[in-house]
Amino acid sequence: MDPSKSRDSAESTRVIQFPNDVLERILSLIDSHRDRSAVSLVSKAWYNAERWTRRHVFIGNCYAVSPQIVARRFPSIRSVMLKGKPRFSDFNLVPPNWGADVHAWLAVFADQYPLLEELRLKRMTVTDESLKFLARKFQNFKALSLLSCDGFSTDGLEAIATDCRHLTELDIQENGIDDISGNWLSCFPENFTSLEVLNFASLSSDVNFDALERLVSQCKSLKILKVNKNITLEQLQRLLVRAPQLTELGTGSFLQELTAHQYEELERAFIGCKNLHALSGLWEATTQYLPVLYPACTNLTFLNLSYAALQSEELAKLVAHCPHLQRLWVLDTVEDVGLEAVASSCPLLEELRVFPADPYDQDINRGVNESGFLAVSLGCRKLHYVLYFCRKMTNAAVARIVQNCPGFTHFRLCIMKPGQPDSQTNEPMDEGFGAVVKTCTNLRRLGVSGLLTDLTFEYIGQYAKNLETLSVAFAGGSDRGMQCILDGCPKLRKLEIRDSPFGNGALLSGLEKYESMRSLWMSACKVTLHGCQMLATQRPRLNVEVMKDEEMDDGQSYKVYVYRTVAGPRTDAPAFVHR
Amino acid sequence: MAAQGEDLNLEATELRLGLPGTAESEKQQTPPSGRSMKRNLIDVNNECGSDEEESNGSSAQKCDKQDVHRPSKAQVVGWPPVRSYRKNCFQKKAESESTGVFIKVSMDGAPYLRKIDLKLYKGYSDLLEDLQGMFEFKVGEYCEREGYNGSEFVPTYEDKDGDWMLVGDVPWNMFITSCKRLRIMKGSSEM
């Protein structure tokens, strides 16, 4: 090569050498873990600068990496988010004692990150001992969030309240725990003032109300308060007057005989909450008391009514006061009529989740159906996230819905009866979901349901180029379906499949794919041990975990969980998990 | 999974879902969930019956190990995909709504009592009409000040506090939630 030319090209391709501290200063402004991942791949210098400046680490699968590896790479972590069990464990498909115990992580953190401030866990097993350990070992600990976890009791929470002197956040959501007593709340020290987030909505024991009231008065920075069902309207009023600065409120029970005077006081308390943008709780809310909320609804962007069995008129009246609503969660008791009201009152709606009030009710005329969804798609053009449980649907409706709202990023449709066809034409729902993937080019998450042939999966593989998460149940005709997905979706990260006729051929067609994904789950499919063994042998950097599927009669069915890992096979697998 | 060619020791897995942490599994699977894992049915034989009653007759469709009463609604484990917490929370309410409010009705002089579901009635007139048909009597005219005038039969009910009240004084919705039993009083027998 001509030397002068090579010098020029060398200059133009050379990575500019910043002094390290400048580089670190710049990188410390980057929060997104994906951006940071990209940064770390640029060069050794950048890799090092990135690892020294990272304060928050997100671990999407606790078994993909070990705590030792994390600690070795990132010396200055202050905040950790860890996810454990496969998502289908939420639906009882993963046996208890499967794993994902946080304690091994805490032990390493106590050593390497004594200044740890935040811990957010999802689907992990957390024991009381771990909570006590956490409270004891981390003097700077500030924020604890437990979502869908199990293994602990309110005793563990007592330790947190007692010992974490700088606690700003305690967020306990939807965990399978032993709710022994509400005494934990009384364990906060007398002069405690630092709490900013308190969510105990999903706990069922009574807490001492005086202690709660005192806590709320003293914590002037409290922004998010979500109480449990046992807090009455009268008590709520007393809390609200002490915390008008709240931005997110989860009420207690909304059913109580109030005097006229009490009603007025409650109304005034809500009027005083001028900063409220999220509202939830509202257990047993009825027509009688919903109006007290109206003054506080003007700035609401998130309304979670998924624990309040509202009828359509009640919802209609309520959402009429929520013109800025962006996210709405409801029960299907509101019916299509209720959703029509949402469509006309909330033009800025971006997210809608409709949960079934009685998932086992087979009456096809209850709940919501295609007209509700259609109405919302017509009235709310910014809609991009939907989770919709219904009893019937048609291809035509789905096609029109995505035509109205082509910007869907998350489309999760659950037609509740497995394998149910288009309720009008009796055909499979292939064309409907085909329309979804063809039209919604930004689609990142898809949940399919109803009667589906391999054609649906051909469409998905062909069109869903941004798809990251796919959930499949009771669908497909042959291995080809799953193969289309694995071949066609370049950004696929999580694939979860149950009760579908995909076997070893399909499983093994993903040989090249699984290391670029977070995980694959298959249960009640047609894979055999032999197929799993083949996969495991050929891909040593995958963990292939197999559990016998006790729900199936034939004794030949397995639950398979495949995930990439740099930590090798896990050492804590219980006997029922074969590797 | 290493291809070591060994047996998988299927017996171990066979028993496995009995699982050492059964207490923990019970913590997680709080009974009224309309969905009990099949393993609960296999391992805890005697709980089968109670699970059925509590949870609206739910059992995994494919329970082959027990002679379990098959529910009329065939249900599949973990389907629909609603989180356990959400199901537990709400299922109880749904069930109480669907099972109705059954209370005993007695009439002075009648040989036996009846039981009715208050939820089935739209209001007082509906209820009284049915009662009058059931026990073959007639009530008088109701007015707020004087109660029932024109008949020796007076409908009364026992409320939550154990007091005997005149039927018709409180709003219907309040009545349904506070009424524990009904008694058609005859004449001035109790005065």
Coordinates of C-alpha atoms in Angstrom, one line a residue, chain A residues 85 90-97 123 147-148 150-151 174 176-178 201-202 229 257 283-284 306-307 309 329 331 355-362 389 414-418 473-474 498-499 529 532-533 536-537 544 546 548 550-553 558-559 575-576 578-579, chain B residues 1-6 8-10 12-17 19-22 24-25 27-30 33-39 42 55-56 58 60-65 73-87 89-91 93-94 97-98 174:
Chain A
K85 CA -37.8 -17.3 36.8
D90 CA -46.6 -16.5 36.9
F91 CA -49.1 -19.0 35.7
N92 CA -48.0 -21.8 37.8
L93 CA -46.1 -23.6 35.1
V94 CA -42.8 -23.7 37.0
P95 CA -42.7 -25.9 40.1
P96 CA -41.8 -24.3 43.4
N97 CA -38.2 -24.5 44.5
R123 CA -39.7 -13.4 39.8
L147 CA -42.3 -7.8 42.0
S148 CA -43.8 -11.3 41.6
D150 CA -41.8 -15.5 46.6
G151 CA -40.2 -17.1 49.6
E174 CA -47.9 -9.1 43.7
G176 CA -46.6 -15.0 46.7
I177 CA -45.6 -14.4 50.3
D178 CA -46.6 -15.3 53.8
A201 CA -51.2 -2.6 48.1
S202 CA -50.9 -6.4 47.6
K229 CA -57.5 -3.0 50.8
E257 CA -70.8 4.1 54.7
W283 CA -61.3 -2.0 45.5
E284 CA -65.1 -2.4 45.6
S306 CA -58.1 -3.6 37.4
Y307 CA -59.2 -4.4 41.0
A309 CA -65.3 -4.3 39.0
W329 CA -56.1 -0.9 33.0
L331 CA -61.7 -5.4 34.2
F355 CA -58.3 -8.2 32.4
P356 CA -61.0 -10.9 32.8
A357 CA -63.1 -10.6 35.9
D358 CA -63.9 -14.2 35.8
P359 CA -61.5 -16.0 33.6
Y360 CA -63.3 -19.3 33.8
D361 CA -66.7 -18.1 32.8
Q362 CA -67.4 -19.6 29.5
F389 CA -58.6 -10.7 27.2
C414 CA -55.8 -13.4 24.5
I415 CA -58.9 -15.2 23.2
M416 CA -59.6 -17.1 26.3
K417 CA -60.9 -20.4 24.9
P418 CA -57.9 -22.3 23.5
A473 CA -50.2 -21.2 23.3
F474 CA -52.3 -23.9 21.7
R498 CA -47.0 -24.0 25.5
D499 CA -49.3 -26.7 24.3
L529 CA -35.4 -35.8 26.0
C532 CA -32.9 -31.7 24.4
Q533 CA -29.8 -33.7 24.8
A536 CA -27.2 -29.4 24.9
T537 CA -24.4 -31.4 23.4
V544 CA -30.9 -26.7 28.6
V546 CA -35.7 -30.1 31.4
K548 CA -41.0 -33.6 33.6
E550 CA -46.7 -33.6 35.2
E551 CA -49.7 -32.2 33.6
M552 CA -49.5 -34.5 30.6
D553 CA -50.7 -38.0 30.8
Y558 CA -41.3 -32.1 29.2
K559 CA -40.9 -28.5 30.1
A575 CA -33.4 -32.7 41.4
F576 CA -36.4 -32.3 39.2
H578 CA -32.3 -32.1 34.5
R579 CA -29.4 -30.5 32.6
Chain B
M1 CA -27.3 -31.1 29.7
A2 CA -24.5 -33.6 29.3
A3 CA -25.2 -36.5 27.2
Q4 CA -23.9 -39.0 29.7
G5 CA -26.2 -41.7 28.5
E6 CA -27.3 -42.4 32.0
L8 CA -32.7 -40.0 34.1
N9 CA -33.9 -41.6 37.3
L10 CA -37.4 -41.0 36.4
A12 CA -37.0 -39.3 41.4
T13 CA -38.9 -37.0 39.0
E14 CA -42.0 -38.9 39.5
L15 CA -42.0 -38.1 43.2
R16 CA -40.5 -34.8 42.7
L17 CA -43.5 -32.7 42.3
L19 CA -41.6 -31.3 46.5
P20 CA -39.9 -30.8 49.9
G21 CA -41.1 -27.3 50.2
T22 CA -44.7 -28.3 50.1
E24 CA -44.0 -23.1 50.4
S25 CA -46.0 -24.4 47.5
K27 CA -48.1 -20.4 50.3
Q28 CA -47.9 -19.7 46.7
Q29 CA -50.9 -21.5 45.6
T30 CA -53.4 -19.9 47.9
S33 CA -57.4 -19.6 43.2
G34 CA -59.6 -21.0 40.5
R35 CA -56.7 -23.0 39.4
S36 CA -55.0 -25.7 41.4
M37 CA -51.9 -27.2 40.0
K38 CA -52.2 -30.7 39.1
R39 CA -49.4 -31.5 41.5
I42 CA -51.6 -35.7 43.1
S55 CA -62.5 -23.0 43.7
N56 CA -65.6 -23.5 41.6
S58 CA -61.4 -26.4 39.1
A60 CA -56.4 -29.6 35.9
Q61 CA -58.0 -31.3 32.9
K62 CA -55.5 -34.0 32.8
C63 CA -55.6 -35.4 36.2
D64 CA -55.2 -39.1 35.7
K65 CA -53.9 -40.1 39.1
K73 CA -65.8 -26.4 32.9
A74 CA -62.7 -28.1 31.7
Q75 CA -59.9 -26.0 32.9
V76 CA -56.3 -26.0 31.8
V77 CA -53.4 -25.3 34.2
G78 CA -52.1 -21.7 33.9
W79 CA -54.7 -20.7 31.3
P80 CA -55.9 -18.1 30.7
P81 CA -52.6 -16.4 31.5
V82 CA -53.7 -14.3 34.4
R83 CA -51.3 -13.9 37.3
S84 CA -52.0 -15.9 40.4
Y85 CA -52.1 -12.8 42.5
R86 CA -54.7 -11.2 40.3
K87 CA -56.8 -14.3 40.2
C89 CA -57.7 -11.2 44.5
F90 CA -60.6 -11.2 42.3
Q91 CA -61.8 -14.7 42.2
K93 CA -65.3 -11.6 44.8
A94 CA -66.6 -13.1 41.6
E97 CA -71.3 -12.7 43.5
S98 CA -72.2 -15.8 41.7
M174 CA -78.3 -2.1 52.4

